[in-house]
Amino acid sequence: HEKIPAVDVIQDLDGLPLPTSYFEQTMDIDNVEYYTCPQKDAFSGFMSHACRVYLFPGKQSAFYKSIVFANLSHAREKKRSSPYKLVR
């Protein structure tokens, strides 16, 4: 499988790094100052990218997976016919 930069895995739909507040809210953690996603813990498959995200200062971790919409034929069709639906 293709190796991609681990930081590219944990991006929002606009291609920006996920804010620490994302992990605070989804994992119900009081304080996430920063996170890392080491390349050794990243994986790139046919339709998704994933990595182990380490959260600090609490040292929790999470598995984060993102879908590669460009590889999904129905997503490509939706992007063409109803692009506003992919923004959600």
PDB file of C-alpha atoms in Angstrom, residues 27-83:
ATOM      1  CA  MET A  27     -13.447  11.663  23.067  1.00  0.00           C
ATOM      2  CA  ASP A  28     -14.842  13.696  25.982  1.00  0.00           C
ATOM      3  CA  ILE A  29     -11.389  14.811  27.154  1.00  0.00           C
ATOM      4  CA  ASP A  30     -10.976  18.030  29.119  1.00  0.00           C
ATOM      5  CA  ASN A  31      -7.683  19.239  27.687  1.00  0.00           C
ATOM      6  CA  VAL A  32      -5.804  18.293  24.522  1.00  0.00           C
ATOM      7  CA  GLU A  33      -2.913  20.708  23.993  1.00  0.00           C
ATOM      8  CA  TYR A  34      -1.497  18.961  20.941  1.00  0.00           C
ATOM      9  CA  TYR A  35      -1.436  15.634  19.132  1.00  0.00           C
ATOM     10  CA  THR A  36       0.976  13.640  17.005  1.00  0.00           C
ATOM     11  CA  CYS A  37       0.487  11.052  14.318  1.00  0.00           C
ATOM     12  CA  PRO A  38       3.806   9.293  13.694  1.00  0.00           C
ATOM     13  CA  GLN A  39       4.445   8.030  10.184  1.00  0.00           C
ATOM     14  CA  LYS A  40       5.156   4.543  11.568  1.00  0.00           C
ATOM     15  CA  ASP A  41       1.538   4.404  12.781  1.00  0.00           C
ATOM     16  CA  ALA A  42      -0.041   5.533   9.505  1.00  0.00           C
ATOM     17  CA  PHE A  43      -1.671   3.343   6.868  1.00  0.00           C
ATOM     18  CA  SER A  44      -2.988   4.107   3.422  1.00  0.00           C
ATOM     19  CA  GLY A  45      -5.417   1.725   1.757  1.00  0.00           C
ATOM     20  CA  PHE A  46      -7.515   1.719  -1.408  1.00  0.00           C
ATOM     21  CA  MET A  47     -10.404   3.788  -0.033  1.00  0.00           C
ATOM     22  CA  SER A  48      -9.097   5.136   3.265  1.00  0.00           C
ATOM     23  CA  HIS A  49      -6.151   6.465   5.219  1.00  0.00           C
ATOM     24  CA  ALA A  50      -5.675   5.838   8.922  1.00  0.00           C
ATOM     25  CA  CYS A  51      -3.281   6.496  11.768  1.00  0.00           C
ATOM     26  CA  ARG A  52      -2.848   6.177  15.502  1.00  0.00           C
ATOM     27  CA  VAL A  53      -3.163   9.675  17.006  1.00  0.00           C
ATOM     28  CA  TYR A  54      -1.442  10.357  20.328  1.00  0.00           C
ATOM     29  CA  LEU A  55      -3.019  13.098  22.441  1.00  0.00           C
ATOM     30  CA  PHE A  56      -1.095  15.176  24.980  1.00  0.00           C
ATOM     31  CA  PRO A  57      -0.669  15.928  27.834  1.00  0.00           C
ATOM     32  CA  GLY A  58      -2.887  12.994  28.894  1.00  0.00           C
ATOM     33  CA  LYS A  59      -1.191  10.382  26.686  1.00  0.00           C
ATOM     34  CA  GLN A  60      -4.479   8.978  25.368  1.00  0.00           C
ATOM     35  CA  SER A  61      -4.545   7.667  21.844  1.00  0.00           C
ATOM     36  CA  ALA A  62      -7.170   7.211  19.170  1.00  0.00           C
ATOM     37  CA  PHE A  63      -7.389   5.429  15.849  1.00  0.00           C
ATOM     38  CA  TYR A  64      -8.394   7.951  13.182  1.00  0.00           C
ATOM     39  CA  LYS A  65      -9.597   6.883   9.744  1.00  0.00           C
ATOM     40  CA  SER A  66     -10.511   9.091   6.809  1.00  0.00           C
ATOM     41  CA  ILE A  67     -12.225   8.041   3.603  1.00  0.00           C
ATOM     42  CA  VAL A  68     -10.644   8.905   0.244  1.00  0.00           C
ATOM     43  CA  PHE A  69     -13.698  10.176  -1.611  1.00  0.00           C
ATOM     44  CA  ALA A  70     -11.863  10.358  -4.927  1.00  0.00           C
ATOM     45  CA  ASN A  71     -11.637   6.539  -4.939  1.00  0.00           C
ATOM     46  CA  LEU A  72     -15.355   5.971  -4.366  1.00  0.00           C
ATOM     47  CA  SER A  73     -17.352   6.016  -7.600  1.00  0.00           C
ATOM     48  CA  HIS A  74     -20.603   7.040  -5.889  1.00  0.00           C
ATOM     49  CA  ALA A  75     -18.787   9.916  -4.122  1.00  0.00           C
ATOM     50  CA  ARG A  76     -17.356  11.119  -7.428  1.00  0.00           C
ATOM     51  CA  GLU A  77     -20.863  11.062  -8.931  1.00  0.00           C
ATOM     52  CA  LYS A  78     -22.296  12.899  -5.919  1.00  0.00           C
ATOM     53  CA  LYS A  79     -19.558  15.508  -6.188  1.00  0.00           C
ATOM     54  CA  ARG A  80     -20.622  16.092  -9.791  1.00  0.00           C
ATOM     55  CA  SER A  81     -24.400  16.001  -9.270  1.00  0.00           C
ATOM     56  CA  SER A  82     -24.851  17.298  -5.684  1.00  0.00           C
ATOM     57  CA  PRO A  83     -21.608  18.814  -4.381  1.00  0.00           C
TER      58      PRO A  83
END
